[in-house]
PDB file of C-alpha atoms in Angstrom:
ATOM      1  CA  MET A   1      84.204  94.033  72.704  1.00  0.00           C
ATOM      2  CA  ARG A   2      87.567  95.764  73.547  1.00  0.00           C
ATOM      3  CA  VAL A   3      86.802  99.807  73.297  1.00  0.00           C
ATOM      4  CA  VAL A   4      89.440 102.437  73.562  1.00  0.00           C
ATOM      5  CA  SER A   5      88.098 106.119  73.947  1.00  0.00           C
ATOM      6  CA  LEU A   6      89.927 109.101  72.923  1.00  0.00           C
ATOM      7  CA  VAL A   7      87.763 111.687  74.088  1.00  0.00           C
ATOM      8  CA  PRO A   8      86.033 112.259  77.509  1.00  0.00           C
ATOM      9  CA  SER A   9      82.566 112.623  76.029  1.00  0.00           C
ATOM     10  CA  GLY A  10      83.079 108.959  74.349  1.00  0.00           C
ATOM     11  CA  THR A  11      84.102 107.647  77.954  1.00  0.00           C
ATOM     12  CA  LEU A  12      81.234 108.931  79.505  1.00  0.00           C
ATOM     13  CA  LEU A  13      78.769 107.709  77.034  1.00  0.00           C
ATOM     14  CA  LEU A  14      80.332 103.967  77.059  1.00  0.00           C
ATOM     15  CA  ARG A  15      80.130 104.120  80.721  1.00  0.00           C
ATOM     16  CA  ALA A  16      76.170 105.324  80.777  1.00  0.00           C
ATOM     17  CA  LEU A  17      76.095 102.438  77.946  1.00  0.00           C
ATOM     18  CA  GLY A  18      77.330  99.766  80.618  1.00  0.00           C
ATOM     19  CA  LEU A  19      80.835  99.141  79.048  1.00  0.00           C
ATOM     20  CA  GLU A  20      84.118 100.146  80.664  1.00  0.00           C
ATOM     21  CA  PRO A  21      86.883 101.175  78.290  1.00  0.00           C
ATOM     22  CA  VAL A  22      89.897  99.135  78.340  1.00  0.00           C
ATOM     23  CA  GLY A  23      92.207 102.528  77.521  1.00  0.00           C
ATOM     24  CA  VAL A  24      91.249 106.056  77.642  1.00  0.00           C
ATOM     25  CA  SER A  25      92.681 109.387  76.699  1.00  0.00           C
ATOM     26  CA  HIS A  26      94.883 111.497  79.232  1.00  0.00           C
ATOM     27  CA  SER A  27      91.662 113.932  79.673  1.00  0.00           C
ATOM     28  CA  CYS A  28      89.283 111.233  80.416  1.00  0.00           C
ATOM     29  CA  PRO A  29      87.912 110.346  83.960  1.00  0.00           C
ATOM     30  CA  ASN A  30      90.052 107.304  85.045  1.00  0.00           C
ATOM     31  CA  PRO A  31      89.184 105.923  88.312  1.00  0.00           C
ATOM     32  CA  GLN A  32      89.722 102.190  87.275  1.00  0.00           C
ATOM     33  CA  GLY A  33      93.245 103.333  86.222  1.00  0.00           C
ATOM     34  CA  VAL A  34      93.158 101.695  82.817  1.00  0.00           C
ATOM     35  CA  PRO A  35      95.951 102.314  80.289  1.00  0.00           C
ATOM     36  CA  VAL A  36      96.253 106.154  79.093  1.00  0.00           C
ATOM     37  CA  VAL A  37      96.941 106.099  75.217  1.00  0.00           C
ATOM     38  CA  THR A  38      97.194 109.816  74.559  1.00  0.00           C
ATOM     39  CA  GLU A  39      99.090 112.908  75.957  1.00  0.00           C
ATOM     40  CA  GLY A  40      98.604 116.619  75.454  1.00  0.00           C
ATOM     41  CA  LEU A  41     101.538 118.562  73.703  1.00  0.00           C
ATOM     42  CA  ILE A  42     100.857 121.876  75.439  1.00  0.00           C
ATOM     43  CA  PRO A  43     101.825 121.755  79.396  1.00  0.00           C
ATOM     44  CA  LYS A  44      99.371 121.859  82.105  1.00  0.00           C
ATOM     45  CA  GLY A  45      99.184 124.866  84.151  1.00  0.00           C
ATOM     46  CA  LEU A  46      99.869 127.728  81.680  1.00  0.00           C
ATOM     47  CA  PRO A  47      97.635 130.776  81.819  1.00  0.00           C
ATOM     48  CA  GLN A  48      94.632 130.894  79.283  1.00  0.00           C
ATOM     49  CA  GLU A  49      96.158 133.312  77.201  1.00  0.00           C
ATOM     50  CA  GLU A  50      99.393 131.209  76.579  1.00  0.00           C
ATOM     51  CA  ILE A  51      97.446 128.282  76.181  1.00  0.00           C
ATOM     52  CA  ASP A  52      95.415 129.989  73.335  1.00  0.00           C
ATOM     53  CA  ARG A  53      98.494 131.489  71.829  1.00  0.00           C
ATOM     54  CA  ARG A  54     100.233 128.106  71.543  1.00  0.00           C
ATOM     55  CA  VAL A  55      97.062 126.428  70.059  1.00  0.00           C
ATOM     56  CA  ARG A  56      96.671 129.043  67.638  1.00  0.00           C
ATOM     57  CA  GLU A  57     100.524 128.761  66.459  1.00  0.00           C
ATOM     58  CA  ALA A  58     100.159 125.050  66.442  1.00  0.00           C
ATOM     59  CA  HIS A  59      97.243 125.282  64.067  1.00  0.00           C
ATOM     60  CA  GLY A  60      98.982 127.664  61.841  1.00  0.00           C
ATOM     61  CA  ARG A  61     101.893 125.453  61.429  1.00  0.00           C
ATOM     62  CA  GLY A  62      99.248 122.495  60.895  1.00  0.00           C
ATOM     63  CA  GLU A  63     100.797 120.519  64.091  1.00  0.00           C
ATOM     64  CA  PRO A  64      98.600 118.290  66.321  1.00  0.00           C
ATOM     65  CA  LEU A  65      97.779 119.314  69.902  1.00  0.00           C
ATOM     66  CA  TYR A  66      97.938 115.692  71.106  1.00  0.00           C
ATOM     67  CA  LYS A  67     100.138 112.597  70.797  1.00  0.00           C
ATOM     68  CA  ILE A  68      98.750 108.958  70.406  1.00  0.00           C
ATOM     69  CA  ARG A  69     101.034 106.301  72.389  1.00  0.00           C
ATOM     70  CA  GLY A  70     101.183 103.937  69.676  1.00  0.00           C
ATOM     71  CA  GLU A  71     102.998 101.191  71.706  1.00  0.00           C
ATOM     72  CA  VAL A  72     100.065 101.378  74.450  1.00  0.00           C
ATOM     73  CA  LEU A  73      97.304 101.597  71.963  1.00  0.00           C
ATOM     74  CA  ALA A  74      98.696  98.408  70.054  1.00  0.00           C
ATOM     75  CA  ALA A  75      99.157  96.240  73.101  1.00  0.00           C
ATOM     76  CA  LEU A  76      95.418  96.779  73.911  1.00  0.00           C
ATOM     77  CA  GLU A  77      94.281  94.891  70.809  1.00  0.00           C
ATOM     78  CA  ALA A  78      91.201  97.073  70.532  1.00  0.00           C
ATOM     79  CA  ASP A  79      88.361  96.344  68.288  1.00  0.00           C
ATOM     80  CA  LEU A  80      86.815 100.039  68.528  1.00  0.00           C
ATOM     81  CA  LEU A  81      88.356 103.615  69.063  1.00  0.00           C
ATOM     82  CA  VAL A  82      85.748 106.100  69.976  1.00  0.00           C
ATOM     83  CA  SER A  83      86.965 109.670  68.821  1.00  0.00           C
ATOM     84  CA  GLN A  84      85.469 112.928  67.878  1.00  0.00           C
ATOM     85  CA  GLY A  85      85.109 115.194  64.772  1.00  0.00           C
ATOM     86  CA  VAL A  86      83.759 118.382  66.449  1.00  0.00           C
ATOM     87  CA  CYS A  87      86.916 120.304  67.693  1.00  0.00           C
ATOM     88  CA  GLN A  88      90.575 120.069  66.843  1.00  0.00           C
ATOM     89  CA  VAL A  89      91.219 121.539  70.271  1.00  0.00           C
ATOM     90  CA  CYS A  90      89.538 118.930  72.450  1.00  0.00           C
ATOM     91  CA  ALA A  91      90.762 115.808  71.729  1.00  0.00           C
ATOM     92  CA  VAL A  92      92.594 113.633  69.001  1.00  0.00           C
ATOM     93  CA  THR A  93      90.833 113.385  65.694  1.00  0.00           C
ATOM     94  CA  PRO A  94      89.531 110.735  63.908  1.00  0.00           C
ATOM     95  CA  GLN A  95      92.208 111.226  61.239  1.00  0.00           C
ATOM     96  CA  GLN A  96      94.752 111.064  63.777  1.00  0.00           C
ATOM     97  CA  ALA A  97      93.559 107.959  65.192  1.00  0.00           C
ATOM     98  CA  ALA A  98      93.261 106.140  61.703  1.00  0.00           C
ATOM     99  CA  LEU A  99      96.821 107.038  60.760  1.00  0.00           C
ATOM    100  CA  ALA A 100      98.152 105.952  63.984  1.00  0.00           C
ATOM    101  CA  THR A 101      96.211 102.364  63.745  1.00  0.00           C
ATOM    102  CA  ALA A 102      96.810 102.126  59.839  1.00  0.00           C
ATOM    103  CA  PHE A 103      99.828  99.570  60.154  1.00  0.00           C
ATOM    104  CA  PHE A 104      98.328  97.493  63.226  1.00  0.00           C
ATOM    105  CA  PRO A 105      97.980  93.782  62.245  1.00  0.00           C
ATOM    106  CA  ARG A 106      94.362  94.160  62.962  1.00  0.00           C
ATOM    107  CA  PRO A 107      93.391  97.928  62.801  1.00  0.00           C
ATOM    108  CA  PRO A 108      90.560  98.755  65.026  1.00  0.00           C
ATOM    109  CA  ARG A 109      87.384 100.351  63.622  1.00  0.00           C
ATOM    110  CA  VAL A 110      87.184 104.309  64.399  1.00  0.00           C
ATOM    111  CA  LEU A 111      83.810 105.615  65.486  1.00  0.00           C
ATOM    112  CA  GLU A 112      83.602 109.077  65.234  1.00  0.00           C
ATOM    113  CA  LEU A 113      81.138 111.307  67.651  1.00  0.00           C
ATOM    114  CA  ARG A 114      79.795 114.143  65.458  1.00  0.00           C
ATOM    115  CA  GLY A 115      77.090 115.684  67.456  1.00  0.00           C
ATOM    116  CA  THR A 116      77.001 119.397  67.397  1.00  0.00           C
ATOM    117  CA  GLN A 117      73.460 120.064  68.717  1.00  0.00           C
ATOM    118  CA  LEU A 118      71.270 118.234  71.146  1.00  0.00           C
ATOM    119  CA  GLU A 119      69.619 115.963  68.414  1.00  0.00           C
ATOM    120  CA  GLY A 120      73.058 114.907  67.516  1.00  0.00           C
ATOM    121  CA  LEU A 121      73.483 113.328  71.255  1.00  0.00           C
ATOM    122  CA  PHE A 122      70.941 110.867  70.217  1.00  0.00           C
ATOM    123  CA  LEU A 123      72.642 110.043  67.024  1.00  0.00           C
ATOM    124  CA  ASP A 124      75.863 109.526  68.638  1.00  0.00           C
ATOM    125  CA  ILE A 125      74.072 107.427  71.357  1.00  0.00           C
ATOM    126  CA  TRP A 126      72.556 104.968  68.727  1.00  0.00           C
ATOM    127  CA  ALA A 127      75.796 104.877  66.992  1.00  0.00           C
ATOM    128  CA  LEU A 128      77.609 103.701  70.126  1.00  0.00           C
ATOM    129  CA  ALA A 129      74.836 101.456  71.101  1.00  0.00           C
ATOM    130  CA  GLN A 130      74.895  99.920  67.560  1.00  0.00           C
ATOM    131  CA  ALA A 131      78.641  99.507  67.358  1.00  0.00           C
ATOM    132  CA  LEU A 132      78.385  97.817  70.850  1.00  0.00           C
ATOM    133  CA  ASP A 133      75.401  95.662  70.169  1.00  0.00           C
ATOM    134  CA  VAL A 134      73.528  97.450  73.157  1.00  0.00           C
ATOM    135  CA  GLU A 135      70.767  99.101  71.251  1.00  0.00           C
ATOM    136  CA  GLU A 136      68.041  98.312  73.956  1.00  0.00           C
ATOM    137  CA  ARG A 137      70.435 100.322  76.562  1.00  0.00           C
ATOM    138  CA  GLY A 138      70.865 102.762  74.010  1.00  0.00           C
ATOM    139  CA  ARG A 139      67.203 103.564  73.640  1.00  0.00           C
ATOM    140  CA  HIS A 140      66.839 103.796  77.508  1.00  0.00           C
ATOM    141  CA  LEU A 141      69.541 106.308  77.526  1.00  0.00           C
ATOM    142  CA  ALA A 142      68.127 108.278  75.057  1.00  0.00           C
ATOM    143  CA  GLN A 143      64.652 107.977  76.845  1.00  0.00           C
ATOM    144  CA  GLU A 144      66.005 109.077  80.072  1.00  0.00           C
ATOM    145  CA  ILE A 145      67.569 112.216  78.836  1.00  0.00           C
ATOM    146  CA  ARG A 146      64.513 113.399  76.898  1.00  0.00           C
ATOM    147  CA  GLU A 147      62.409 112.643  79.854  1.00  0.00           C
ATOM    148  CA  GLY A 148      64.803 114.774  82.050  1.00  0.00           C
ATOM    149  CA  LEU A 149      64.551 117.672  79.381  1.00  0.00           C
ATOM    150  CA  SER A 150      60.797 117.505  79.196  1.00  0.00           C
ATOM    151  CA  ARG A 151      60.222 118.096  83.000  1.00  0.00           C
ATOM    152  CA  LEU A 152      61.882 121.390  82.765  1.00  0.00           C
ATOM    153  CA  PRO A 153      59.727 124.580  84.154  1.00  0.00           C
ATOM    154  CA  PRO A 154      58.219 126.617  81.510  1.00  0.00           C
ATOM    155  CA  PRO A 155      60.268 129.425  80.471  1.00  0.00           C
ATOM    156  CA  PRO A 156      59.744 132.902  82.460  1.00  0.00           C
ATOM    157  CA  PRO A 157      57.259 135.539  80.946  1.00  0.00           C
ATOM    158  CA  ARG A 158      60.367 137.514  80.004  1.00  0.00           C
ATOM    159  CA  ARG A 159      63.498 135.588  78.993  1.00  0.00           C
ATOM    160  CA  PRO A 160      66.685 137.194  80.605  1.00  0.00           C
ATOM    161  CA  SER A 161      69.621 137.870  78.154  1.00  0.00           C
ATOM    162  CA  VAL A 162      72.541 135.593  78.468  1.00  0.00           C
ATOM    163  CA  ALA A 163      76.163 135.195  77.671  1.00  0.00           C
ATOM    164  CA  PHE A 164      77.962 132.094  78.119  1.00  0.00           C
ATOM    165  CA  LEU A 165      81.883 132.332  78.103  1.00  0.00           C
ATOM    166  CA  GLU A 166      83.625 128.992  77.736  1.00  0.00           C
ATOM    167  CA  TRP A 167      86.936 130.627  77.837  1.00  0.00           C
ATOM    168  CA  LEU A 168      88.203 133.610  79.807  1.00  0.00           C
ATOM    169  CA  ASP A 169      91.678 134.991  78.147  1.00  0.00           C
ATOM    170  CA  PRO A 170      90.797 135.674  75.370  1.00  0.00           C
ATOM    171  CA  PRO A 171      86.918 135.340  75.920  1.00  0.00           C
ATOM    172  CA  TYR A 172      85.035 132.795  73.685  1.00  0.00           C
ATOM    173  CA  LEU A 173      81.294 132.771  73.586  1.00  0.00           C
ATOM    174  CA  GLY A 174      80.087 128.946  73.597  1.00  0.00           C
ATOM    175  CA  GLY A 175      78.520 127.706  70.400  1.00  0.00           C
ATOM    176  CA  HIS A 176      77.328 124.325  69.076  1.00  0.00           C
ATOM    177  CA  TRP A 177      74.691 122.520  71.605  1.00  0.00           C
ATOM    178  CA  VAL A 178      75.261 125.698  74.376  1.00  0.00           C
ATOM    179  CA  PRO A 179      72.586 128.081  72.651  1.00  0.00           C
ATOM    180  CA  GLU A 180      70.099 125.119  72.878  1.00  0.00           C
ATOM    181  CA  LEU A 181      70.749 124.706  76.442  1.00  0.00           C
ATOM    182  CA  VAL A 182      70.315 128.026  77.381  1.00  0.00           C
ATOM    183  CA  ALA A 183      67.173 128.296  75.434  1.00  0.00           C
ATOM    184  CA  LEU A 184      65.542 125.197  77.023  1.00  0.00           C
ATOM    185  CA  ALA A 185      66.557 126.608  80.384  1.00  0.00           C
ATOM    186  CA  GLY A 186      64.477 129.776  79.901  1.00  0.00           C
ATOM    187  CA  GLY A 187      67.427 132.315  78.607  1.00  0.00           C
ATOM    188  CA  ARG A 188      67.719 134.492  75.318  1.00  0.00           C
ATOM    189  CA  TYR A 189      71.166 133.875  74.095  1.00  0.00           C
ATOM    190  CA  LEU A 190      73.453 136.316  72.874  1.00  0.00           C
ATOM    191  CA  GLY A 191      75.885 134.240  71.185  1.00  0.00           C
ATOM    192  CA  PRO A 192      76.435 131.820  68.301  1.00  0.00           C
ATOM    193  CA  LYS A 193      73.726 130.175  66.673  1.00  0.00           C
ATOM    194  CA  PRO A 194      73.050 126.518  67.561  1.00  0.00           C
ATOM    195  CA  GLY A 195      75.353 124.133  65.922  1.00  0.00           C
ATOM    196  CA  THR A 196      77.907 126.781  65.111  1.00  0.00           C
ATOM    197  CA  PRO A 197      81.588 126.985  66.652  1.00  0.00           C
ATOM    198  CA  SER A 198      82.286 128.986  69.439  1.00  0.00           C
ATOM    199  CA  LEU A 199      83.236 132.679  68.770  1.00  0.00           C
ATOM    200  CA  ARG A 200      86.381 134.587  69.887  1.00  0.00           C
ATOM    201  CA  VAL A 201      85.583 138.054  70.782  1.00  0.00           C
ATOM    202  CA  ASP A 202      87.049 141.155  71.862  1.00  0.00           C
ATOM    203  CA  PRO A 203      86.668 141.948  75.533  1.00  0.00           C
ATOM    204  CA  MET A 204      84.979 145.237  74.590  1.00  0.00           C
ATOM    205  CA  ASP A 205      82.541 143.613  72.109  1.00  0.00           C
ATOM    206  CA  LEU A 206      80.979 141.064  74.808  1.00  0.00           C
ATOM    207  CA  PRO A 207      77.370 141.285  74.597  1.00  0.00           C
ATOM    208  CA  GLU A 208      75.058 143.311  76.944  1.00  0.00           C
ATOM    209  CA  ALA A 209      73.666 140.326  78.751  1.00  0.00           C
ATOM    210  CA  GLU A 210      71.630 140.425  81.950  1.00  0.00           C
ATOM    211  CA  VAL A 211      73.169 137.081  82.984  1.00  0.00           C
ATOM    212  CA  VAL A 212      76.662 135.747  82.636  1.00  0.00           C
ATOM    213  CA  PHE A 213      77.521 132.028  82.821  1.00  0.00           C
ATOM    214  CA  MET A 214      81.100 130.781  82.609  1.00  0.00           C
ATOM    215  CA  ALA A 215      82.208 127.395  82.351  1.00  0.00           C
ATOM    216  CA  PHE A 216      85.827 126.885  80.953  1.00  0.00           C
ATOM    217  CA  CYS A 217      86.890 124.063  78.703  1.00  0.00           C
ATOM    218  CA  GLY A 218      88.760 121.406  80.329  1.00  0.00           C
ATOM    219  CA  TYR A 219      88.739 123.258  83.804  1.00  0.00           C
ATOM    220  CA  SER A 220      87.276 121.775  87.339  1.00  0.00           C
ATOM    221  CA  LEU A 221      85.335 124.431  89.157  1.00  0.00           C
ATOM    222  CA  GLU A 222      88.371 125.012  91.381  1.00  0.00           C
ATOM    223  CA  GLU A 223      90.743 125.452  88.615  1.00  0.00           C
ATOM    224  CA  ALA A 224      88.317 127.857  86.990  1.00  0.00           C
ATOM    225  CA  LEU A 225      88.207 129.901  90.286  1.00  0.00           C
ATOM    226  CA  ALA A 226      91.889 129.863  90.308  1.00  0.00           C
ATOM    227  CA  ALA A 227      91.862 131.267  86.775  1.00  0.00           C
ATOM    228  CA  VAL A 228      89.310 134.036  87.799  1.00  0.00           C
ATOM    229  CA  ALA A 229      91.425 135.143  90.602  1.00  0.00           C
ATOM    230  CA  ASP A 230      94.642 135.147  88.536  1.00  0.00           C
ATOM    231  CA  HIS A 231      92.903 137.107  85.976  1.00  0.00           C
ATOM    232  CA  ARG A 232      91.327 139.682  88.315  1.00  0.00           C
ATOM    233  CA  ALA A 233      94.795 140.068  90.015  1.00  0.00           C
ATOM    234  CA  ARG A 234      96.275 141.267  86.979  1.00  0.00           C
ATOM    235  CA  GLY A 235      93.445 143.646  86.403  1.00  0.00           C
ATOM    236  CA  GLY A 236      91.626 141.860  83.483  1.00  0.00           C
ATOM    237  CA  TYR A 237      88.289 142.925  81.795  1.00  0.00           C
ATOM    238  CA  LEU A 238      85.995 140.749  83.774  1.00  0.00           C
ATOM    239  CA  ASP A 239      85.095 143.047  86.812  1.00  0.00           C
ATOM    240  CA  ARG A 240      84.249 145.981  84.339  1.00  0.00           C
ATOM    241  CA  TYR A 241      82.296 143.429  82.149  1.00  0.00           C
ATOM    242  CA  LEU A 242      80.223 141.789  85.198  1.00  0.00           C
ATOM    243  CA  ARG A 243      79.358 145.145  86.914  1.00  0.00           C
ATOM    244  CA  GLY A 244      75.706 145.290  87.200  1.00  0.00           C
ATOM    245  CA  ARG A 245      75.215 141.611  85.827  1.00  0.00           C
ATOM    246  CA  GLN A 246      74.335 138.481  87.505  1.00  0.00           C
ATOM    247  CA  ALA A 247      77.251 136.025  87.038  1.00  0.00           C
ATOM    248  CA  TYR A 248      77.857 132.442  87.881  1.00  0.00           C
ATOM    249  CA  LEU A 249      80.954 130.154  87.353  1.00  0.00           C
ATOM    250  CA  LEU A 250      79.886 126.789  86.385  1.00  0.00           C
ATOM    251  CA  ASP A 251      81.156 123.316  86.895  1.00  0.00           C
ATOM    252  CA  ALA A 252      82.198 122.765  83.050  1.00  0.00           C
ATOM    253  CA  GLY A 253      81.414 118.932  83.036  1.00  0.00           C
ATOM    254  CA  PRO A 254      77.600 119.362  81.904  1.00  0.00           C
ATOM    255  CA  PHE A 255      78.528 121.778  79.250  1.00  0.00           C
ATOM    256  CA  GLN A 256      82.050 120.992  77.763  1.00  0.00           C
ATOM    257  CA  ALA A 257      80.916 117.903  76.032  1.00  0.00           C
ATOM    258  CA  LEU A 258      77.693 116.471  74.379  1.00  0.00           C
ATOM    259  CA  THR A 259      76.659 113.702  76.865  1.00  0.00           C
ATOM    260  CA  HIS A 260      73.832 112.595  78.991  1.00  0.00           C
ATOM    261  CA  ARG A 261      75.014 115.338  81.528  1.00  0.00           C
ATOM    262  CA  VAL A 262      73.591 118.097  79.320  1.00  0.00           C
ATOM    263  CA  ALA A 263      70.192 117.499  81.088  1.00  0.00           C
ATOM    264  CA  GLU A 264      71.938 118.290  84.451  1.00  0.00           C
ATOM    265  CA  GLY A 265      73.312 121.399  82.925  1.00  0.00           C
ATOM    266  CA  VAL A 266      69.874 122.599  81.690  1.00  0.00           C
ATOM    267  CA  TRP A 267      68.431 122.263  85.089  1.00  0.00           C
ATOM    268  CA  THR A 268      71.600 124.225  86.480  1.00  0.00           C
ATOM    269  CA  LEU A 269      71.018 126.916  84.333  1.00  0.00           C
ATOM    270  CA  ALA A 270      67.244 126.875  84.608  1.00  0.00           C
ATOM    271  CA  HIS A 271      67.510 127.170  88.683  1.00  0.00           C
ATOM    272  CA  LEU A 272      69.999 129.949  88.397  1.00  0.00           C
ATOM    273  CA  LEU A 273      67.784 131.934  85.960  1.00  0.00           C
ATOM    274  CA  ARG A 274      64.949 131.648  88.404  1.00  0.00           C
ATOM    275  CA  GLY A 275      67.034 132.837  91.418  1.00  0.00           C
ATOM    276  CA  LYS A 276      67.183 129.477  93.115  1.00  0.00           C
ATOM    277  CA  GLY A 277      70.086 127.852  94.484  1.00  0.00           C
ATOM    278  CA  VAL A 278      72.163 125.153  93.359  1.00  0.00           C
ATOM    279  CA  SER A 279      74.935 122.932  94.530  1.00  0.00           C
ATOM    280  CA  PRO A 280      78.239 124.834  95.218  1.00  0.00           C
ATOM    281  CA  HIS A 281      79.939 122.024  93.520  1.00  0.00           C
ATOM    282  CA  LEU A 282      77.795 123.089  90.165  1.00  0.00           C
ATOM    283  CA  ALA A 283      77.899 126.774  90.400  1.00  0.00           C
ATOM    284  CA  ARG A 284      79.449 129.783  92.355  1.00  0.00           C
ATOM    285  CA  PRO A 285      78.181 133.268  92.080  1.00  0.00           C
ATOM    286  CA  LEU A 286      80.847 135.969  91.127  1.00  0.00           C
TER     287      LEU A 286
END
């Protein structure tokens, strides 16, 4: 089966199930150098507040944030497109994908990843495994994830309060599956309820948490460190907010997408909440 992934979570899950896509989005990890079938319409390297402004303006005008390279996609003759219906900011939507392929001689099927909570991850894995005819691999992957989560240490006698920022300027508190990850790790989350979207807040209204985690959507850890340094150089709110709190900047990979990597993310949070060290590739204290 020839599969094109339009979203990083789809690419990661496909590979975990043993299939390499023949095409990927511009934001997907692409070590094989397969054709790239999308492009972002917001330039890279902009400050976070400028990215946020452009995203909101595009939504207000009803404009997409991404473009599908129709000719590249058509040449791949895909049987299946993997998209997502969770966040319009994160990747091409299923509606865009269906519209872009409607006039292909043989339009591919569009499979939509829909998980917004941990249990939705297992539904997404099963949907992919069935579409690829690799049900046994799907069951094995789901079992591995559940076993990894089952080995977590018991919660501490008193759960520390936690804030989790997935964007800095302006601040957004992580939603969807993030509250569950924090709870599994042993924290008491001061943010949106499980399954609900991330929440934009005024810096003055950030929660009075004992521990602050930050993992910026779409940023590597090094890019996030640069964004924090720039924010501090401009006299932003962060240093005032973090005063007297434990704070960690995280690799966003295990948190920004609902994939098998969430188990790694929970273990990272669990270690940090218990005062244990983790690899500097996963987290840096602030």
